[in-house]
PDB file of C-alpha atoms in Angstrom:
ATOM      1  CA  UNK A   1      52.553-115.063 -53.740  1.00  0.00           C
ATOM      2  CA  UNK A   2      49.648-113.493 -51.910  1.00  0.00           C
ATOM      3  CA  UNK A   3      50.093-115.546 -48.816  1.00  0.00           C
ATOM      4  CA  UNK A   4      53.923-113.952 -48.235  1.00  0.00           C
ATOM      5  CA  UNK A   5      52.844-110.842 -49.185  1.00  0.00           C
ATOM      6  CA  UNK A   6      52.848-110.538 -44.941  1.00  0.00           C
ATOM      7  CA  UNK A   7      56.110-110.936 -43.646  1.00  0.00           C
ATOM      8  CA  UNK A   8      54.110-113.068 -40.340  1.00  0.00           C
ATOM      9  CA  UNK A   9      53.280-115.724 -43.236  1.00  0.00           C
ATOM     10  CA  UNK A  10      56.725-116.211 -44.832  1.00  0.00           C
ATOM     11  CA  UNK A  11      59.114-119.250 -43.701  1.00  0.00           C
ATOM     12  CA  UNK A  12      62.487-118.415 -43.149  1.00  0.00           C
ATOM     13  CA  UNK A  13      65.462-117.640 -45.811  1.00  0.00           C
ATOM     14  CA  UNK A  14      66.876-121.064 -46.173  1.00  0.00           C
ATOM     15  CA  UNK A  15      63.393-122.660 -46.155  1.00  0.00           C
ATOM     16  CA  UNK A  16      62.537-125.966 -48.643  1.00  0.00           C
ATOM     17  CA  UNK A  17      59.001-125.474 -49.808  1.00  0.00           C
ATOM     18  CA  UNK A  18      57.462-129.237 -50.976  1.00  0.00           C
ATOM     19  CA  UNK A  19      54.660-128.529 -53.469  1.00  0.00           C
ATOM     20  CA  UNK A  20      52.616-129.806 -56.164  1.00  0.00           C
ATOM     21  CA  UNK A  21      52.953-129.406 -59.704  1.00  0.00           C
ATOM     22  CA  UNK A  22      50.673-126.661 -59.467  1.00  0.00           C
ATOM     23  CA  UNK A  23      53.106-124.027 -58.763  1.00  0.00           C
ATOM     24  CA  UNK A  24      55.111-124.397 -61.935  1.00  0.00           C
ATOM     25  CA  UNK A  25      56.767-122.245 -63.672  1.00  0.00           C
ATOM     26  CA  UNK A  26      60.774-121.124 -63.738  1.00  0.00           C
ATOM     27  CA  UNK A  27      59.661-117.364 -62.871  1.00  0.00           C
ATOM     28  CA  UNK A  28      57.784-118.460 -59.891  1.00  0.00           C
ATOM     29  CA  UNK A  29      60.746-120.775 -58.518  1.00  0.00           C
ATOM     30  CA  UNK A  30      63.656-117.802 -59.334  1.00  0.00           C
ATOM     31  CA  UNK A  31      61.219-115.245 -57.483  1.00  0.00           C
ATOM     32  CA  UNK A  32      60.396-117.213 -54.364  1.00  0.00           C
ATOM     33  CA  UNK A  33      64.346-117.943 -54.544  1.00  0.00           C
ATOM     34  CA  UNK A  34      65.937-114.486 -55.245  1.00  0.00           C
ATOM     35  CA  UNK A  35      63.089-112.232 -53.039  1.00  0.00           C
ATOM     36  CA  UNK A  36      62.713-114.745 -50.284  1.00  0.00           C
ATOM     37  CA  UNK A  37      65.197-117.205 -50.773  1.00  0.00           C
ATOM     38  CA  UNK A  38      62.330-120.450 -50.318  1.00  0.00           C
ATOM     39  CA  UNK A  39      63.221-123.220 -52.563  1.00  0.00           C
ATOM     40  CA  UNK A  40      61.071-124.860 -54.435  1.00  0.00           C
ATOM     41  CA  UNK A  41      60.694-129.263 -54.754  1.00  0.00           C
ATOM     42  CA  UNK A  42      57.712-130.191 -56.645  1.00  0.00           C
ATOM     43  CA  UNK A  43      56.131-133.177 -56.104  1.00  0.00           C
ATOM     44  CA  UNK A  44      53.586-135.044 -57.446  1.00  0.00           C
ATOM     45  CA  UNK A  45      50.387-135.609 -55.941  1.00  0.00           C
ATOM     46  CA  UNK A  46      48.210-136.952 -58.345  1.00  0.00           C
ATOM     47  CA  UNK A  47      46.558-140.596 -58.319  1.00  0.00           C
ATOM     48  CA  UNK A  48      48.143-141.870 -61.815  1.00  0.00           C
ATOM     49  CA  UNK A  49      52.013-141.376 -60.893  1.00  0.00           C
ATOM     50  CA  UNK A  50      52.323-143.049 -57.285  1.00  0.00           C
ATOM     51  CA  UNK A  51      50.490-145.933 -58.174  1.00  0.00           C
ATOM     52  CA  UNK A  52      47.425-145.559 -55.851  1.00  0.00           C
ATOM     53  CA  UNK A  53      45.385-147.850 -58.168  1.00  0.00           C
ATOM     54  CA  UNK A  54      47.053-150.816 -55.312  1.00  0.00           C
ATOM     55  CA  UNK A  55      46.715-150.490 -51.704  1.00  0.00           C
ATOM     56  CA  UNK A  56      49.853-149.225 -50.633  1.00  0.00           C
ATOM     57  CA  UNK A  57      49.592-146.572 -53.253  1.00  0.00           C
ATOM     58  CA  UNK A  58      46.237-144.961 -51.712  1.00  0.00           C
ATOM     59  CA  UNK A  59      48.058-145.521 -48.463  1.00  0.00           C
ATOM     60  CA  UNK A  60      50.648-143.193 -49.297  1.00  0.00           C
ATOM     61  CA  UNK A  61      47.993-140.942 -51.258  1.00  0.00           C
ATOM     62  CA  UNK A  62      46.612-140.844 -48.019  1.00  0.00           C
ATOM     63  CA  UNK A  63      49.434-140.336 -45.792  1.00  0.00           C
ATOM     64  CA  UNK A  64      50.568-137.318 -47.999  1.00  0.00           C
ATOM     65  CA  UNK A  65      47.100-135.500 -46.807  1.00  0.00           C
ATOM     66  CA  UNK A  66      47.425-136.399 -43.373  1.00  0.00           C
ATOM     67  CA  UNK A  67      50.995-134.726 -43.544  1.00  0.00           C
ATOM     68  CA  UNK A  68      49.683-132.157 -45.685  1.00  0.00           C
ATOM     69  CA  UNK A  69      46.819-131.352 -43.212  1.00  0.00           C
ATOM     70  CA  UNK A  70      49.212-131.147 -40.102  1.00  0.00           C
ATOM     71  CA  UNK A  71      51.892-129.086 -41.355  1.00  0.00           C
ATOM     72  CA  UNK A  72      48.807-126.207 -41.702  1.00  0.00           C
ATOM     73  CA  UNK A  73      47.367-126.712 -38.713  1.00  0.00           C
ATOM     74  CA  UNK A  74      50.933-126.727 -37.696  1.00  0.00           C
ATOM     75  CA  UNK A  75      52.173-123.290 -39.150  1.00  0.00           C
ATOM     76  CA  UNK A  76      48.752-121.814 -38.464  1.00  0.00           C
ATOM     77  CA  UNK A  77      49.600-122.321 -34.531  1.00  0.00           C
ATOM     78  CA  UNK A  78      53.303-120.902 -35.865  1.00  0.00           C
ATOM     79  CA  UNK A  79      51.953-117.640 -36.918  1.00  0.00           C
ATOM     80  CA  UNK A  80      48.892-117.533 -34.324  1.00  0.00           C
ATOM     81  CA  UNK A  81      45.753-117.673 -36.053  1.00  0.00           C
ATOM     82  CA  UNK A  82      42.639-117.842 -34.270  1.00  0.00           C
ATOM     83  CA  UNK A  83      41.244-120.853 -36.156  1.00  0.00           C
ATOM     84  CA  UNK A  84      44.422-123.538 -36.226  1.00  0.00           C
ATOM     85  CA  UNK A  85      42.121-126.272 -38.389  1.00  0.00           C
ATOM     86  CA  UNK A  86      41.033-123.517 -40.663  1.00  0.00           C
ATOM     87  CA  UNK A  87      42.350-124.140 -44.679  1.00  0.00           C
ATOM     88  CA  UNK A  88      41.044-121.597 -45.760  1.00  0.00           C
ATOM     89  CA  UNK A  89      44.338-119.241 -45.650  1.00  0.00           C
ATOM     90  CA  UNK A  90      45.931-122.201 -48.087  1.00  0.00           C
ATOM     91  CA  UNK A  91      42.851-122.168 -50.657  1.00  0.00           C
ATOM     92  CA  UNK A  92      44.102-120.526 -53.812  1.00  0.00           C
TER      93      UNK A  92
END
């Protein structure tokens, strides 16, 4: 919740947020709902569900990075920070 504590770093009302299983919880999801109106699809990132013990498995494991990776560099460039490759805004 720190990151759209700024209103510069929060998405638009309306806005689906795709996320790991990380940010769990059914007070988290109603509060980025209600206050923001973000909803929240969790996905799941981790090696044992999506199969990335075969090759097309680590090629989407890997494909979900690259995606991952662009959409900050992406919305980094959105909101105009000097960096755009920098993470470090995303490391919680």
């Amino acid at each position: 919740m720190l990151m759209l504590a700024e209103a510069k770093n929060r998405p638009a009302p309306g806005t689906i947020d795709v996320c790991d299983k990380g940010f769990a919880g059914a007070d988290f999801e109603c509060t980025l709902l209600t206050e923001f109106g973000i909803t929240v699809v969790r996905g799941q990132l981790g090696l044992d569900q999506h199969g990335a013990r075969i090759l097309s498995g680590l090629w989407t494991r890997v494909i979900q990075r690259l995606l991952a990776l662009n959409v900050a560099i992406w919305f980094n460039w959105k909101i105009g920070t000097p960096r755009k490759r920098s993470l470090i805004a995303y490391d919680h």
